[in-house]
Short mmCIF file of C-alpha atoms in Angstrom, two decimals:
data_model
loop_
_atom_site.label_atom_id
_atom_site.label_comp_id
_atom_site.label_asym_id
_atom_site.label_seq_id
_atom_site.Cartn_x
_atom_site.Cartn_y
_atom_site.Cartn_z
CA MET A 114 -0.04 -0.08 0.04
CA ARG A 115 1.44 3.33 -1.14
CA ILE A 116 0.84 5.24 2.15
CA ILE A 117 2.53 2.62 4.24
CA ALA A 118 5.44 2.43 1.89
CA ALA A 119 5.85 6.20 2.02
CA ALA A 120 5.48 6.32 5.73
CA ARG A 121 8.12 3.52 6.13
CA ASP A 122 10.63 5.21 3.93
CA LEU A 123 10.08 8.66 5.65
CA ILE A 124 10.11 7.24 9.17
CA ALA A 125 13.30 5.34 8.53
CA GLU A 126 14.94 8.62 7.28
CA ALA A 127 13.37 11.13 9.68
CA GLY A 128 12.16 9.14 12.75
CA PRO A 129 8.61 8.72 13.79
CA GLY A 130 7.88 12.27 14.25
CA VAL A 131 7.78 12.99 10.63
CA PRO A 132 4.85 15.30 9.58
CA MET A 133 1.72 13.71 8.17
CA ALA A 134 1.72 16.26 5.31
CA ARG A 135 5.19 14.95 4.18
CA VAL A 136 3.97 11.37 4.27
CA ALA A 137 0.82 12.45 2.20
CA ARG A 138 3.07 14.28 -0.35
CA ARG A 139 5.49 11.25 -0.64
CA ALA A 140 2.54 8.88 -1.10
CA GLY A 141 0.86 11.06 -3.69
CA VAL A 142 -2.32 11.34 -1.79
CA GLY A 143 -4.29 14.36 -0.25
CA VAL A 144 -3.79 14.99 3.48
CA ALA A 145 -7.51 14.46 3.98
CA THR A 146 -7.26 10.96 2.45
CA LEU A 147 -4.21 10.18 4.73
CA TYR A 148 -6.29 11.35 7.87
CA ARG A 149 -9.39 9.44 6.76
CA ARG A 150 -7.36 6.13 6.64
CA PHE A 151 -5.16 7.00 9.78
CA PRO A 152 -6.92 9.46 12.10
CA THR A 153 -3.59 9.97 14.06
CA ARG A 154 0.19 9.63 13.43
CA ASP A 155 0.14 6.89 16.07
CA ASP A 156 -2.24 4.78 13.98
CA LEU A 157 -0.05 5.29 10.94
CA VAL A 158 3.15 4.33 12.88
CA ALA A 159 1.47 1.21 14.30
CA GLU A 160 0.32 0.07 10.97
CA THR A 161 3.53 0.86 9.28
CA TYR A 162 5.46 -1.43 11.67
CA ALA A 163 2.74 -4.14 12.06
CA ASP A 164 4.53 -6.73 9.75
CA GLN A 165 8.10 -5.93 11.17
CA HIS A 166 6.70 -6.34 14.68
CA ALA A 167 5.10 -9.71 13.88
CA GLU A 168 8.52 -10.93 12.65
CA CYS A 169 10.27 -9.59 15.66
CA ALA A 170 7.80 -11.12 18.07
CA ALA A 171 8.36 -14.56 16.38
CA SER A 172 12.03 -14.21 16.89
CA TRP A 173 11.54 -13.17 20.44
CA ARG A 174 9.70 -16.44 21.12
CA GLN A 175 12.53 -18.33 19.50
CA VAL A 176 15.21 -16.47 21.36
CA VAL A 177 13.92 -16.87 24.84
CA ARG A 178 14.18 -20.66 24.51
CA ASP A 179 17.90 -20.46 23.46
CA SER A 180 19.99 -22.82 25.52
CA ASP A 181 22.75 -20.24 25.98
CA PRO A 182 21.12 -17.04 27.44
CA ALA A 183 24.24 -14.87 27.33
CA ARG A 184 24.59 -15.50 23.58
CA ALA A 185 20.65 -15.06 23.18
CA LEU A 186 20.88 -11.67 24.98
CA ARG A 187 23.98 -10.49 23.12
CA ASP A 188 22.53 -11.58 19.71
CA THR A 189 19.25 -9.90 20.36
CA ILE A 190 20.95 -6.59 21.24
CA LEU A 191 23.28 -6.62 18.34
CA ARG A 192 20.18 -7.39 16.06
CA LEU A 193 18.28 -4.47 17.46
CA CYS A 194 21.16 -2.12 17.22
CA ALA A 195 21.88 -3.13 13.70
CA THR A 196 18.27 -2.46 12.83
CA GLN A 197 18.56 1.04 14.25
CA VAL A 198 21.38 1.73 11.77
CA VAL A 199 19.27 1.00 8.80
CA ASP A 200 15.97 2.18 10.19
CA ARG A 201 15.75 4.93 12.74
CA GLY A 202 11.99 4.66 12.82
CA TYR A 203 11.28 1.20 14.32
CA THR A 204 13.43 1.25 17.40
CA ALA A 205 12.65 5.04 17.99
CA ALA A 206 8.82 3.84 17.86
CA ILE A 207 9.50 1.00 20.10
CA LEU A 208 11.55 3.20 22.55
CA GLY A 209 9.03 6.05 22.97
CA GLY A 210 6.41 6.39 20.32
CA ARG A 211 2.80 6.31 21.12
CA GLY A 212 0.67 3.77 19.17
CA LEU A 213 2.94 0.97 19.94
CA GLU A 214 2.32 0.44 23.68
CA ASP A 215 1.40 -3.30 23.36
CA GLU A 216 4.46 -3.95 21.24
CA ARG A 217 6.67 -2.11 23.68
CA MET A 218 5.31 -4.14 26.57
CA GLU A 219 5.93 -7.32 24.55
CA TYR A 220 9.59 -6.16 23.99
CA ASP A 221 10.07 -5.34 27.63
CA ARG A 222 8.63 -8.78 28.79
CA ALA A 223 10.90 -10.72 26.29
CA LEU A 224 13.94 -8.57 27.33
CA THR A 225 13.22 -9.26 31.02
CA VAL A 226 13.18 -12.97 30.53
CA LEU A 227 16.49 -12.61 28.55
CA LEU A 228 17.98 -10.68 31.26
CA ASP A 229 16.80 -12.93 34.09
CA GLN A 230 18.04 -15.90 32.22
CA ALA A 231 21.52 -14.41 31.68
CA LYS A 232 21.60 -13.28 35.29
CA ALA A 233 20.75 -16.88 36.50
CA ALA A 234 23.59 -18.18 34.37
CA GLY A 235 25.93 -15.67 35.95
CA SER A 236 26.90 -13.94 32.75
CA LEU A 237 25.29 -10.54 33.69
CA ARG A 238 26.24 -7.85 36.19
CA PRO A 239 23.71 -7.72 39.00
CA GLY A 240 21.36 -4.63 38.79
CA ILE A 241 21.24 -4.57 35.01
CA GLY A 242 17.69 -4.10 33.85
CA VAL A 243 15.48 -3.30 30.94
CA GLY A 244 16.16 0.50 31.63
CA ASP A 245 19.81 -0.25 30.73
CA LEU A 246 18.90 -1.74 27.58
CA ARG A 247 16.91 1.38 26.79
CA LEU A 248 19.91 3.48 27.62
CA LEU A 249 21.92 1.36 25.19
CA LEU A 250 19.36 1.91 22.36
CA ALA A 251 19.05 5.65 22.95
CA GLY A 252 22.78 5.96 23.07
CA ASN A 253 23.12 3.97 19.98
CA ALA A 254 20.53 6.39 18.21
CA GLY A 255 22.87 9.25 19.22
CA VAL A 256 26.02 7.58 18.00
CA ILE A 257 24.28 6.67 14.54
CA ALA A 258 23.20 10.34 14.19
CA ALA A 259 26.72 11.61 15.01
CA ALA A 260 28.61 9.19 13.04
CA TRP A 261 26.74 9.12 9.72
CA PRO A 262 27.99 7.81 7.19
CA ALA A 263 30.19 5.66 9.29
CA ALA A 264 27.25 4.73 11.51
CA ALA A 265 27.40 0.94 11.29
CA THR A 266 31.04 0.81 12.26
CA ALA A 267 30.63 3.42 15.14
CA SER A 268 27.43 1.71 16.35
CA ARG A 269 29.08 -1.69 16.43
CA ARG A 270 31.96 -0.47 18.57
CA PHE A 271 29.60 1.57 20.86
CA VAL A 272 27.41 -1.51 21.42
CA GLU A 273 30.50 -3.58 22.25
CA HIS A 274 31.35 -1.15 24.99
CA MET A 275 27.98 -1.25 26.59
CA LEU A 276 27.78 -5.11 26.38
CA ARG A 277 31.21 -5.33 28.03
CA SER A 278 29.93 -3.05 30.83
CA PHE A 279 26.83 -5.42 31.27
CA GLU A 280 29.06 -8.54 31.86
CA ALA A 281 29.39 -9.99 35.22
CA PRO A 282 32.85 -9.16 36.77
CA ARG A 283 35.35 -11.92 35.74
CA GLU A 284 35.69 -13.33 39.17
CA THR A 285 32.07 -13.63 39.60
CA SER A 286 31.34 -15.34 36.28
CA ARG A 287 34.04 -17.85 36.89
CA GLN A 288 32.70 -18.83 40.29
CA GLY A 289 29.09 -18.71 38.88
CA THR A 290 28.01 -16.95 42.09
CA PRO A 291 26.87 -13.38 41.16
CA THR A 292 27.63 -10.92 43.96
CA GLN A 293 26.95 -7.21 44.13
CA CYS A 294 29.96 -5.02 43.03
CA MET B 259 25.45 41.31 24.00
CA ARG B 260 21.88 40.55 22.89
CA ILE B 261 22.59 38.43 19.84
CA ILE B 262 25.03 36.19 21.74
CA ALA B 263 22.70 35.71 24.60
CA ALA B 264 19.83 34.71 22.23
CA ALA B 265 22.21 32.40 20.21
CA ARG B 266 23.35 30.76 23.50
CA ASP B 267 19.88 30.03 24.69
CA LEU B 268 18.78 28.78 21.34
CA ILE B 269 21.69 26.61 20.64
CA ALA B 270 21.39 25.19 24.10
CA GLU B 271 17.65 24.17 23.39
CA ALA B 272 17.97 23.26 19.68
CA GLY B 273 21.53 22.48 18.97
CA PRO B 274 23.98 24.30 16.76
CA GLY B 275 21.97 23.97 13.67
CA VAL B 276 19.35 26.54 14.83
CA PRO B 277 18.28 28.74 11.93
CA MET B 278 19.84 32.22 11.85
CA ALA B 279 16.35 33.81 11.46
CA ARG B 280 15.30 32.34 14.77
CA VAL B 281 18.40 33.88 16.48
CA ALA B 282 17.68 37.17 14.97
CA ARG B 283 14.02 37.07 16.10
CA ARG B 284 14.87 36.07 19.64
CA ALA B 285 17.51 38.74 19.85
CA GLY B 286 15.07 41.36 18.50
CA VAL B 287 17.34 42.46 15.61
CA GLY B 288 16.86 42.19 11.78
CA VAL B 289 18.35 39.16 9.92
CA ALA B 290 20.52 41.63 7.90
CA THR B 291 22.06 42.86 11.17
CA LEU B 292 22.76 39.55 12.34
CA TYR B 293 24.49 38.61 9.13
CA ARG B 294 26.44 41.90 9.04
CA ARG B 295 27.90 40.97 12.48
CA PHE B 296 28.23 37.13 11.82
CA PRO B 297 28.67 36.40 8.20
CA THR B 298 28.11 32.60 8.80
CA ARG B 299 26.53 30.44 11.50
CA ASP B 300 29.94 29.14 12.16
CA ASP B 301 31.12 32.66 13.17
CA LEU B 302 28.14 32.97 15.41
CA VAL B 303 28.60 29.54 17.10
CA ALA B 304 32.37 30.19 17.63
CA GLU B 305 31.72 33.63 19.19
CA THR B 306 28.93 32.23 21.25
CA TYR B 307 31.06 29.66 22.96
CA ALA B 308 34.32 31.75 23.16
CA ASP B 309 34.15 32.45 26.80
CA GLN B 310 32.96 28.84 27.70
CA HIS B 311 35.85 27.49 25.69
CA ALA B 312 38.45 29.59 27.35
CA GLU B 313 37.28 28.46 30.72
CA CYS B 314 37.32 24.81 29.53
CA ALA B 315 40.77 25.25 28.16
CA ALA B 316 42.05 26.51 31.51
CA SER B 317 40.57 23.51 33.15
CA TRP B 318 42.20 21.23 30.59
CA ARG B 319 45.64 22.65 31.44
CA GLN B 320 44.87 22.03 35.13
CA VAL B 321 43.59 18.51 34.66
CA VAL B 322 46.34 17.16 32.62
CA ARG B 323 48.74 17.77 35.68
CA ASP B 324 46.47 15.88 37.97
CA SER B 325 48.60 13.29 39.93
CA ASP B 326 45.79 10.64 39.54
CA PRO B 327 45.27 10.28 35.85
CA ALA B 328 42.40 7.80 36.09
CA ARG B 329 40.63 10.25 38.29
CA ALA B 330 41.38 13.19 36.13
CA LEU B 331 40.04 11.29 33.03
CA ARG B 332 36.85 10.23 34.90
CA ASP B 333 36.17 13.76 36.28
CA THR B 334 36.64 15.29 32.97
CA ILE B 335 34.19 12.90 31.23
CA LEU B 336 31.64 13.31 33.89
CA ARG B 337 31.91 17.15 33.64
CA LEU B 338 31.67 17.11 29.92
CA CYS B 339 28.66 14.81 29.98
CA ALA B 340 26.92 16.90 32.68
CA THR B 341 27.47 19.98 30.46
CA GLN B 342 25.75 18.06 27.63
CA VAL B 343 22.62 17.69 29.89
CA VAL B 344 22.12 21.37 30.41
CA ASP B 345 23.61 22.60 27.01
CA ARG B 346 23.19 20.61 24.01
CA GLY B 347 24.95 23.14 21.95
CA TYR B 348 28.50 23.37 23.39
CA THR B 349 29.40 19.64 23.14
CA ALA B 350 27.48 19.26 19.81
CA ALA B 351 29.56 22.09 18.47
CA ILE B 352 32.85 20.62 19.76
CA LEU B 353 31.86 17.21 18.48
CA GLY B 354 31.00 18.16 14.98
CA GLY B 355 30.28 21.74 14.28
CA ARG B 356 32.25 23.81 11.93
CA GLY B 357 33.70 27.21 13.29
CA LEU B 358 35.29 25.45 16.28
CA GLU B 359 38.06 23.42 14.58
CA ASP B 360 40.78 24.92 16.72
CA GLU B 361 38.89 24.23 19.86
CA ARG B 362 38.25 20.67 18.84
CA MET B 363 41.88 20.01 18.17
CA GLU B 364 42.62 21.39 21.64
CA TYR B 365 40.09 19.08 23.14
CA ASP B 366 41.48 16.15 21.27
CA ARG B 367 45.06 16.90 22.36
CA ALA B 368 44.00 17.23 25.96
CA LEU B 369 41.86 14.09 25.93
CA THR B 370 44.85 12.24 24.22
CA VAL B 371 47.24 13.26 26.95
CA LEU B 372 44.65 12.15 29.67
CA LEU B 373 44.16 8.73 27.98
CA ASP B 374 47.86 8.20 27.59
CA GLN B 375 48.48 9.00 31.27
CA ALA B 376 45.56 6.69 32.40
CA LYS B 377 47.05 3.93 30.11
CA ALA B 378 50.43 4.32 31.44
CA ALA B 379 49.01 4.01 35.00
CA GLY B 380 47.28 0.78 34.03
CA SER B 381 43.92 2.11 34.70
CA LEU B 382 42.52 1.99 31.11
CA ARG B 383 41.77 -0.85 28.72
CA PRO B 384 44.23 -0.95 25.97
CA GLY B 385 42.82 0.24 22.57
CA ILE B 386 40.70 2.99 24.09
CA GLY B 387 41.14 6.19 22.09
CA VAL B 388 39.62 9.64 21.66
CA GLY B 389 37.23 7.97 19.02
CA ASP B 390 35.80 6.10 22.14
CA LEU B 391 35.26 9.28 24.05
CA ARG B 392 33.40 10.59 20.98
CA LEU B 393 31.13 7.57 20.96
CA LEU B 394 30.44 8.29 24.68
CA LEU B 395 29.51 11.88 23.98
CA ALA B 396 27.40 11.06 20.88
CA GLY B 397 25.69 8.24 22.89
CA ASN B 398 25.09 10.54 25.89
CA ALA B 399 23.44 13.09 23.44
CA GLY B 400 21.14 10.20 22.40
CA VAL B 401 20.35 9.25 26.03
CA ILE B 402 19.69 12.88 26.92
CA ALA B 403 17.33 13.44 23.95
CA ALA B 404 15.35 10.21 24.64
CA ALA B 405 15.15 10.42 28.53
CA TRP B 406 14.08 14.12 28.76
CA PRO B 407 13.04 15.18 31.54
CA ALA B 408 14.94 12.59 33.50
CA ALA B 409 17.97 13.31 31.37
CA ALA B 410 20.48 13.92 34.24
CA THR B 411 19.86 10.63 35.94
CA ALA B 412 19.73 8.57 32.81
CA SER B 413 22.95 10.28 31.46
CA ARG B 414 24.80 9.68 34.76
CA ARG B 415 24.01 5.92 34.58
CA PHE B 416 24.78 5.66 31.01
CA VAL B 417 28.08 7.31 31.45
CA GLU B 418 29.00 4.99 34.31
CA HIS B 419 28.45 2.08 31.92
CA MET B 420 30.80 3.47 29.41
CA LEU B 421 33.47 4.24 32.05
CA ARG B 422 33.18 0.85 33.32
CA SER B 423 33.66 -0.49 29.80
CA PHE B 424 37.01 1.61 29.41
CA GLU B 425 38.47 0.29 32.66
CA ALA B 426 41.37 -2.09 32.44
CA PRO B 427 40.26 -5.69 33.18
CA ARG B 428 40.60 -6.38 37.03
CA GLU B 429 43.58 -8.83 36.67
CA THR B 430 45.41 -6.37 34.57
CA SER B 431 45.05 -3.28 36.71
CA ARG B 432 45.96 -5.23 39.80
CA GLN B 433 49.26 -6.45 38.21
CA GLY B 434 49.92 -3.08 36.57
CA THR B 435 50.74 -4.76 33.31
CA PRO B 436 48.11 -4.05 30.62
CA THR B 437 47.55 -6.84 28.17
CA GLN B 438 45.28 -7.03 25.26
CA CYS B 439 42.09 -8.79 25.88
#
């Protein structure tokens, strides 16, 4: 559908705050037509990302059953952050946009499961929570914006820093007994 | 001076890309007057931050003589990142703006000295360079933008993550012999 394709391109370029009038212009439809189909920008954003979210949700269900929770968490974060490089819109929408509340709760639930599993396996520093993953994603958005056109390389290095900081201290992970530090 | 005060406020709010016309309007002068005094936005940004830069440069000269290089580096990063929370403009200008090339080189030199001293003292992970500090500042800008109005708290937690990642591995710092890891 033309409107969704236009919204997808524009949100990827400019983030989920892109003006409705720009979406209408890009899609070659009148603003009234756009608003008739999507009464608010939130409706448009939610519809734009419906397919992508369904795919992600399927991969969440897979990933929380991974036998290696540290790897599952790491792979999930790397995949999310790589998505941010090519599509500003989706993670921005998931991070803070309205219209995707259910999806955001689903993300938070899946991430919480991943974090709990990684903590139980002793691979994660105590005290790390979903809020820290949000800091990572928000920081990654800043790195991508500043480092363009070298965003992919800069983002990867940045994410490795954050992942290292989330790791359990060496002594702890060796002994398998997490302690506060 | 009215123009500088207006530019300072607007750049702090909206970053160094703020339109000249908005600065003129806020200062209550005509656009022609603004351009006569500052032919380019770079000139305006440089002049806006001249005093702040002079103060910072003085503190750089102090800090690179600190007897505890790890503390000096940490304090410098925390100060820079706290400045970002209250003034988006200065660090954005230092990170990437035109018109502040000399200041940026001065920053990079001072940060390189701090990093080298901290590495020599065994407190810093090998391979950490000025580029990593730029990642930290760019990431912090992203965190501040996403976490407003809780930006100060979010930024502090984010920065602690990055600083932890920059630390030499425990074993290494104890033995005082940095090794690649």
